[in-house]
């Protein structure tokens, strides 16, 4: 079925490649942000849902 999709849609390989690259760059970017993010900010966001509103 997937092979038929690639055969019938013109330029499908370009769309698949672009979507794969977006997926990879997004997760690489998130991993880099996580490594270099301020640890105080991460702790604040981690405890935010359980803090009272007072």
PDB file of N, CA, C and O in Angstrom:
ATOM      1  N   UNK A   1       0.821  -1.191   0.000  1.00  0.00           N
ATOM      2  CA  UNK A   1       0.000   0.000   0.000  1.00  0.00           C
ATOM      3  C   UNK A   1       0.869   1.260   0.000  1.00  0.00           C
ATOM      4  O   UNK A   1       0.596   2.205  -0.716  1.00  0.00           O
ATOM      5  N   UNK A   2       1.889   1.268   0.826  1.00  0.00           N
ATOM      6  CA  UNK A   2       2.752   2.445   0.907  1.00  0.00           C
ATOM      7  C   UNK A   2       3.494   2.665  -0.408  1.00  0.00           C
ATOM      8  O   UNK A   2       3.682   3.805  -0.842  1.00  0.00           O
ATOM      9  N   UNK A   3       3.914   1.582  -1.044  1.00  0.00           N
ATOM     10  CA  UNK A   3       4.606   1.694  -2.316  1.00  0.00           C
ATOM     11  C   UNK A   3       3.680   2.275  -3.385  1.00  0.00           C
ATOM     12  O   UNK A   3       4.103   3.072  -4.216  1.00  0.00           O
ATOM     13  N   UNK A   4       2.412   1.895  -3.361  1.00  0.00           N
ATOM     14  CA  UNK A   4       1.443   2.438  -4.315  1.00  0.00           C
ATOM     15  C   UNK A   4       1.255   3.939  -4.090  1.00  0.00           C
ATOM     16  O   UNK A   4       1.114   4.698  -5.040  1.00  0.00           O
ATOM     17  N   UNK A   5       1.251   4.351  -2.831  1.00  0.00           N
ATOM     18  CA  UNK A   5       1.134   5.778  -2.520  1.00  0.00           C
ATOM     19  C   UNK A   5       2.311   6.547  -3.104  1.00  0.00           C
ATOM     20  O   UNK A   5       2.137   7.606  -3.708  1.00  0.00           O
ATOM     21  N   UNK A   6       3.511   6.018  -2.939  1.00  0.00           N
ATOM     22  CA  UNK A   6       4.696   6.693  -3.466  1.00  0.00           C
ATOM     23  C   UNK A   6       4.694   6.730  -4.994  1.00  0.00           C
ATOM     24  O   UNK A   6       5.191   7.678  -5.595  1.00  0.00           O
ATOM     25  N   UNK A   7       4.148   5.700  -5.605  1.00  0.00           N
ATOM     26  CA  UNK A   7       4.114   5.668  -7.069  1.00  0.00           C
ATOM     27  C   UNK A   7       3.095   6.644  -7.641  1.00  0.00           C
ATOM     28  O   UNK A   7       3.321   7.253  -8.684  1.00  0.00           O
ATOM     29  N   UNK A   8       1.961   6.818  -6.970  1.00  0.00           N
ATOM     30  CA  UNK A   8       0.874   7.628  -7.519  1.00  0.00           C
ATOM     31  C   UNK A   8       0.990   9.109  -7.211  1.00  0.00           C
ATOM     32  O   UNK A   8       0.483   9.937  -7.960  1.00  0.00           O
ATOM     33  N   UNK A   9       1.620   9.471  -6.113  1.00  0.00           N
ATOM     34  CA  UNK A   9       1.713  10.877  -5.733  1.00  0.00           C
ATOM     35  C   UNK A   9       3.039  11.433  -6.243  1.00  0.00           C
ATOM     36  O   UNK A   9       4.116  10.951  -5.878  1.00  0.00           O
ATOM     37  N   UNK A  10       2.937  12.454  -7.066  1.00  0.00           N
ATOM     38  CA  UNK A  10       4.145  13.067  -7.610  1.00  0.00           C
ATOM     39  C   UNK A  10       4.849  13.881  -6.532  1.00  0.00           C
ATOM     40  O   UNK A  10       4.238  14.693  -5.843  1.00  0.00           O
ATOM     41  N   UNK A  11       6.117  13.623  -6.344  1.00  0.00           N
ATOM     42  CA  UNK A  11       6.894  14.365  -5.364  1.00  0.00           C
ATOM     43  C   UNK A  11       6.701  13.904  -3.936  1.00  0.00           C
ATOM     44  O   UNK A  11       7.045  14.620  -3.000  1.00  0.00           O
ATOM     45  N   UNK A  12       6.160  12.727  -3.736  1.00  0.00           N
ATOM     46  CA  UNK A  12       5.905  12.236  -2.384  1.00  0.00           C
ATOM     47  C   UNK A  12       7.213  12.029  -1.627  1.00  0.00           C
ATOM     48  O   UNK A  12       7.259  12.225  -0.412  1.00  0.00           O
ATOM     49  N   UNK A  13       8.260  11.661  -2.334  1.00  0.00           N
ATOM     50  CA  UNK A  13       9.537  11.452  -1.662  1.00  0.00           C
ATOM     51  C   UNK A  13      10.068  12.755  -1.064  1.00  0.00           C
ATOM     52  O   UNK A  13      10.682  12.740   0.003  1.00  0.00           O
ATOM     53  N   UNK A  14       9.784  13.868  -1.708  1.00  0.00           N
ATOM     54  CA  UNK A  14      10.211  15.164  -1.179  1.00  0.00           C
ATOM     55  C   UNK A  14       9.458  15.477   0.115  1.00  0.00           C
ATOM     56  O   UNK A  14      10.062  15.905   1.111  1.00  0.00           O
ATOM     57  N   UNK A  15       8.153  15.227   0.121  1.00  0.00           N
ATOM     58  CA  UNK A  15       7.353  15.475   1.324  1.00  0.00           C
ATOM     59  C   UNK A  15       7.796  14.584   2.477  1.00  0.00           C
ATOM     60  O   UNK A  15       7.874  15.017   3.617  1.00  0.00           O
ATOM     61  N   UNK A  16       8.076  13.332   2.173  1.00  0.00           N
ATOM     62  CA  UNK A  16       8.520  12.409   3.213  1.00  0.00           C
ATOM     63  C   UNK A  16       9.874  12.820   3.781  1.00  0.00           C
ATOM     64  O   UNK A  16      10.089  12.768   4.990  1.00  0.00           O
ATOM     65  N   UNK A  17      10.773  13.252   2.932  1.00  0.00           N
ATOM     66  CA  UNK A  17      12.089  13.684   3.380  1.00  0.00           C
ATOM     67  C   UNK A  17      11.994  14.940   4.229  1.00  0.00           C
ATOM     68  O   UNK A  17      12.621  15.035   5.292  1.00  0.00           O
ATOM     69  N   UNK A  18      11.201  15.896   3.798  1.00  0.00           N
ATOM     70  CA  UNK A  18      11.033  17.140   4.554  1.00  0.00           C
ATOM     71  C   UNK A  18      10.403  16.865   5.909  1.00  0.00           C
ATOM     72  O   UNK A  18      10.857  17.396   6.931  1.00  0.00           O
ATOM     73  N   UNK A  19       9.392  16.029   5.959  1.00  0.00           N
ATOM     74  CA  UNK A  19       8.748  15.730   7.240  1.00  0.00           C
ATOM     75  C   UNK A  19       9.701  14.994   8.170  1.00  0.00           C
ATOM     76  O   UNK A  19       9.711  15.249   9.378  1.00  0.00           O
ATOM     77  N   UNK A  20      10.515  14.114   7.651  1.00  0.00           N
ATOM     78  CA  UNK A  20      11.501  13.419   8.475  1.00  0.00           C
ATOM     79  C   UNK A  20      12.537  14.394   9.022  1.00  0.00           C
ATOM     80  O   UNK A  20      12.910  14.328  10.202  1.00  0.00           O
ATOM     81  N   UNK A  21      13.002  15.312   8.189  1.00  0.00           N
ATOM     82  CA  UNK A  21      13.982  16.300   8.639  1.00  0.00           C
ATOM     83  C   UNK A  21      13.401  17.228   9.706  1.00  0.00           C
ATOM     84  O   UNK A  21      14.070  17.548  10.690  1.00  0.00           O
ATOM     85  N   UNK A  22      12.156  17.647   9.541  1.00  0.00           N
ATOM     86  CA  UNK A  22      11.504  18.481  10.554  1.00  0.00           C
ATOM     87  C   UNK A  22      11.421  17.724  11.873  1.00  0.00           C
ATOM     88  O   UNK A  22      11.717  18.270  12.942  1.00  0.00           O
ATOM     89  N   UNK A  23      11.028  16.470  11.817  1.00  0.00           N
ATOM     90  CA  UNK A  23      10.923  15.630  13.007  1.00  0.00           C
ATOM     91  C   UNK A  23      12.278  15.515  13.707  1.00  0.00           C
ATOM     92  O   UNK A  23      12.385  15.709  14.921  1.00  0.00           O
ATOM     93  N   UNK A  24      13.320  15.225  12.953  1.00  0.00           N
ATOM     94  CA  UNK A  24      14.654  15.050  13.530  1.00  0.00           C
ATOM     95  C   UNK A  24      15.164  16.361  14.115  1.00  0.00           C
ATOM     96  O   UNK A  24      15.666  16.394  15.249  1.00  0.00           O
ATOM     97  N   UNK A  25      15.047  17.467  13.373  1.00  0.00           N
ATOM     98  CA  UNK A  25      15.545  18.753  13.859  1.00  0.00           C
ATOM     99  C   UNK A  25      14.782  19.223  15.092  1.00  0.00           C
ATOM    100  O   UNK A  25      15.366  19.835  15.993  1.00  0.00           O
ATOM    101  N   UNK A  26      13.498  18.949  15.165  1.00  0.00           N
ATOM    102  CA  UNK A  26      12.718  19.329  16.335  1.00  0.00           C
ATOM    103  C   UNK A  26      13.244  18.626  17.575  1.00  0.00           C
ATOM    104  O   UNK A  26      13.486  19.266  18.610  1.00  0.00           O
ATOM    105  N   UNK A  27      13.435  17.325  17.507  1.00  0.00           N
ATOM    106  CA  UNK A  27      13.883  16.598  18.677  1.00  0.00           C
ATOM    107  C   UNK A  27      15.345  16.864  19.013  1.00  0.00           C
ATOM    108  O   UNK A  27      15.722  16.876  20.183  1.00  0.00           O
ATOM    109  N   UNK A  28      16.177  17.121  18.029  1.00  0.00           N
ATOM    110  CA  UNK A  28      17.555  17.530  18.312  1.00  0.00           C
ATOM    111  C   UNK A  28      17.544  18.896  18.986  1.00  0.00           C
ATOM    112  O   UNK A  28      18.266  19.126  19.963  1.00  0.00           O
ATOM    113  N   UNK A  29      16.713  19.811  18.495  1.00  0.00           N
ATOM    114  CA  UNK A  29      16.599  21.135  19.114  1.00  0.00           C
ATOM    115  C   UNK A  29      16.104  21.054  20.547  1.00  0.00           C
ATOM    116  O   UNK A  29      16.612  21.751  21.435  1.00  0.00           O
ATOM    117  N   UNK A  30      15.116  20.198  20.796  1.00  0.00           N
ATOM    118  CA  UNK A  30      14.614  20.039  22.164  1.00  0.00           C
ATOM    119  C   UNK A  30      15.676  19.437  23.073  1.00  0.00           C
ATOM    120  O   UNK A  30      15.800  19.823  24.239  1.00  0.00           O
ATOM    121  N   UNK A  31      16.457  18.508  22.577  1.00  0.00           N
ATOM    122  CA  UNK A  31      17.524  17.898  23.376  1.00  0.00           C
ATOM    123  C   UNK A  31      18.602  18.933  23.705  1.00  0.00           C
ATOM    124  O   UNK A  31      19.085  18.996  24.845  1.00  0.00           O
ATOM    125  N   UNK A  32      18.952  19.765  22.745  1.00  0.00           N
ATOM    126  CA  UNK A  32      19.951  20.817  22.992  1.00  0.00           C
ATOM    127  C   UNK A  32      19.409  21.822  23.998  1.00  0.00           C
ATOM    128  O   UNK A  32      20.118  22.241  24.918  1.00  0.00           O
ATOM    129  N   UNK A  33      18.152  22.211  23.856  1.00  0.00           N
ATOM    130  CA  UNK A  33      17.549  23.149  24.809  1.00  0.00           C
ATOM    131  C   UNK A  33      17.541  22.555  26.211  1.00  0.00           C
ATOM    132  O   UNK A  33      17.822  23.248  27.183  1.00  0.00           O
ATOM    133  N   UNK A  34      17.235  21.282  26.318  1.00  0.00           N
ATOM    134  CA  UNK A  34      17.178  20.627  27.622  1.00  0.00           C
ATOM    135  C   UNK A  34      18.547  20.607  28.292  1.00  0.00           C
ATOM    136  O   UNK A  34      18.654  20.807  29.504  1.00  0.00           O
ATOM    137  N   UNK A  35      19.587  20.394  27.532  1.00  0.00           N
ATOM    138  CA  UNK A  35      20.936  20.360  28.093  1.00  0.00           C
ATOM    139  C   UNK A  35      21.359  21.746  28.576  1.00  0.00           C
ATOM    140  O   UNK A  35      21.958  21.887  29.648  1.00  0.00           O
ATOM    141  N   UNK A  36      21.046  22.781  27.821  1.00  0.00           N
ATOM    142  CA  UNK A  36      21.514  24.123  28.144  1.00  0.00           C
ATOM    143  C   UNK A  36      20.497  24.982  28.886  1.00  0.00           C
ATOM    144  O   UNK A  36      20.787  26.135  29.199  1.00  0.00           O
ATOM    145  N   UNK A  37      19.329  24.451  29.202  1.00  0.00           N
ATOM    146  CA  UNK A  37      18.293  25.231  29.886  1.00  0.00           C
ATOM    147  C   UNK A  37      18.703  25.507  31.330  1.00  0.00           C
ATOM    148  O   UNK A  37      19.439  24.741  31.950  1.00  0.00           O
ATOM    149  N   UNK A  38      18.184  26.605  31.844  1.00  0.00           N
ATOM    150  CA  UNK A  38      18.435  26.984  33.232  1.00  0.00           C
ATOM    151  C   UNK A  38      17.737  25.982  34.152  1.00  0.00           C
ATOM    152  O   UNK A  38      16.537  25.756  34.048  1.00  0.00           O
ATOM    153  N   UNK A  39      18.497  25.392  35.054  1.00  0.00           N
ATOM    154  CA  UNK A  39      17.951  24.350  35.925  1.00  0.00           C
ATOM    155  C   UNK A  39      16.909  24.918  36.901  1.00  0.00           C
ATOM    156  O   UNK A  39      15.965  24.215  37.264  1.00  0.00           O
ATOM    157  N   UNK A  40      17.044  26.166  37.286  1.00  0.00           N
ATOM    158  CA  UNK A  40      16.045  26.788  38.159  1.00  0.00           C
ATOM    159  C   UNK A  40      14.705  26.911  37.438  1.00  0.00           C
ATOM    160  O   UNK A  40      13.649  26.685  38.029  1.00  0.00           O
ATOM    161  N   UNK A  41      14.743  27.248  36.173  1.00  0.00           N
ATOM    162  CA  UNK A  41      13.525  27.351  35.375  1.00  0.00           C
ATOM    163  C   UNK A  41      12.837  25.989  35.259  1.00  0.00           C
ATOM    164  O   UNK A  41      11.617  25.891  35.385  1.00  0.00           O
ATOM    165  N   UNK A  42      13.622  24.947  35.032  1.00  0.00           N
ATOM    166  CA  UNK A  42      13.057  23.608  34.912  1.00  0.00           C
ATOM    167  C   UNK A  42      12.427  23.176  36.231  1.00  0.00           C
ATOM    168  O   UNK A  42      11.331  22.609  36.252  1.00  0.00           O
ATOM    169  N   UNK A  43      13.081  23.470  37.357  1.00  0.00           N
ATOM    170  CA  UNK A  43      12.518  23.126  38.663  1.00  0.00           C
ATOM    171  C   UNK A  43      11.228  23.899  38.925  1.00  0.00           C
ATOM    172  O   UNK A  43      10.265  23.357  39.460  1.00  0.00           O
ATOM    173  N   UNK A  44      11.214  25.176  38.538  1.00  0.00           N
ATOM    174  CA  UNK A  44      10.009  25.988  38.714  1.00  0.00           C
ATOM    175  C   UNK A  44       8.845  25.414  37.912  1.00  0.00           C
ATOM    176  O   UNK A  44       7.727  25.304  38.413  1.00  0.00           O
ATOM    177  N   UNK A  45       9.083  25.050  36.668  1.00  0.00           N
ATOM    178  CA  UNK A  45       8.037  24.485  35.825  1.00  0.00           C
ATOM    179  C   UNK A  45       7.604  23.100  36.320  1.00  0.00           C
ATOM    180  O   UNK A  45       6.437  22.729  36.197  1.00  0.00           O
ATOM    181  N   UNK A  46       8.538  22.367  36.891  1.00  0.00           N
ATOM    182  CA  UNK A  46       8.229  21.034  37.402  1.00  0.00           C
ATOM    183  C   UNK A  46       7.265  21.091  38.579  1.00  0.00           C
ATOM    184  O   UNK A  46       6.359  20.270  38.699  1.00  0.00           O
ATOM    185  N   UNK A  47       7.428  22.098  39.434  1.00  0.00           N
ATOM    186  CA  UNK A  47       6.600  22.212  40.625  1.00  0.00           C
ATOM    187  C   UNK A  47       5.365  23.092  40.417  1.00  0.00           C
ATOM    188  O   UNK A  47       4.529  23.184  41.295  1.00  0.00           O
ATOM    189  N   UNK A  48       5.239  23.698  39.264  1.00  0.00           N
ATOM    190  CA  UNK A  48       4.138  24.607  39.000  1.00  0.00           C
ATOM    191  C   UNK A  48       2.746  23.968  39.138  1.00  0.00           C
ATOM    192  O   UNK A  48       1.881  24.556  39.776  1.00  0.00           O
ATOM    193  N   UNK A  49       2.504  22.770  38.624  1.00  0.00           N
ATOM    194  CA  UNK A  49       1.160  22.206  38.719  1.00  0.00           C
ATOM    195  C   UNK A  49       0.709  21.882  40.155  1.00  0.00           C
ATOM    196  O   UNK A  49      -0.479  21.833  40.431  1.00  0.00           O
ATOM    197  N   UNK A  50       1.638  21.670  41.067  1.00  0.00           N
ATOM    198  CA  UNK A  50       1.256  21.268  42.425  1.00  0.00           C
ATOM    199  C   UNK A  50       1.295  22.424  43.429  1.00  0.00           C
ATOM    200  O   UNK A  50       0.927  22.240  44.574  1.00  0.00           O
ATOM    201  N   UNK A  51       1.736  23.595  42.993  1.00  0.00           N
ATOM    202  CA  UNK A  51       1.765  24.745  43.881  1.00  0.00           C
ATOM    203  C   UNK A  51       0.369  25.303  44.084  1.00  0.00           C
ATOM    204  O   UNK A  51      -0.470  25.281  43.180  1.00  0.00           O
ATOM    205  N   UNK A  52       0.131  25.837  45.274  1.00  0.00           N
ATOM    206  CA  UNK A  52      -1.165  26.490  45.503  1.00  0.00           C
ATOM    207  C   UNK A  52      -1.134  27.879  44.884  1.00  0.00           C
ATOM    208  O   UNK A  52      -0.084  28.448  44.627  1.00  0.00           O
ATOM    209  N   UNK A  53      -2.313  28.452  44.683  1.00  0.00           N
ATOM    210  CA  UNK A  53      -2.391  29.751  44.026  1.00  0.00           C
ATOM    211  C   UNK A  53      -2.280  30.912  45.007  1.00  0.00           C
ATOM    212  O   UNK A  53      -2.433  32.057  44.630  1.00  0.00           O
ATOM    213  N   UNK A  54      -2.057  30.652  46.263  1.00  0.00           N
ATOM    214  CA  UNK A  54      -1.945  31.716  47.271  1.00  0.00           C
ATOM    215  C   UNK A  54      -0.675  32.508  47.124  1.00  0.00           C
ATOM    216  O   UNK A  54       0.367  32.126  46.936  1.00  0.00           O
TER     217      UNK A  54
END
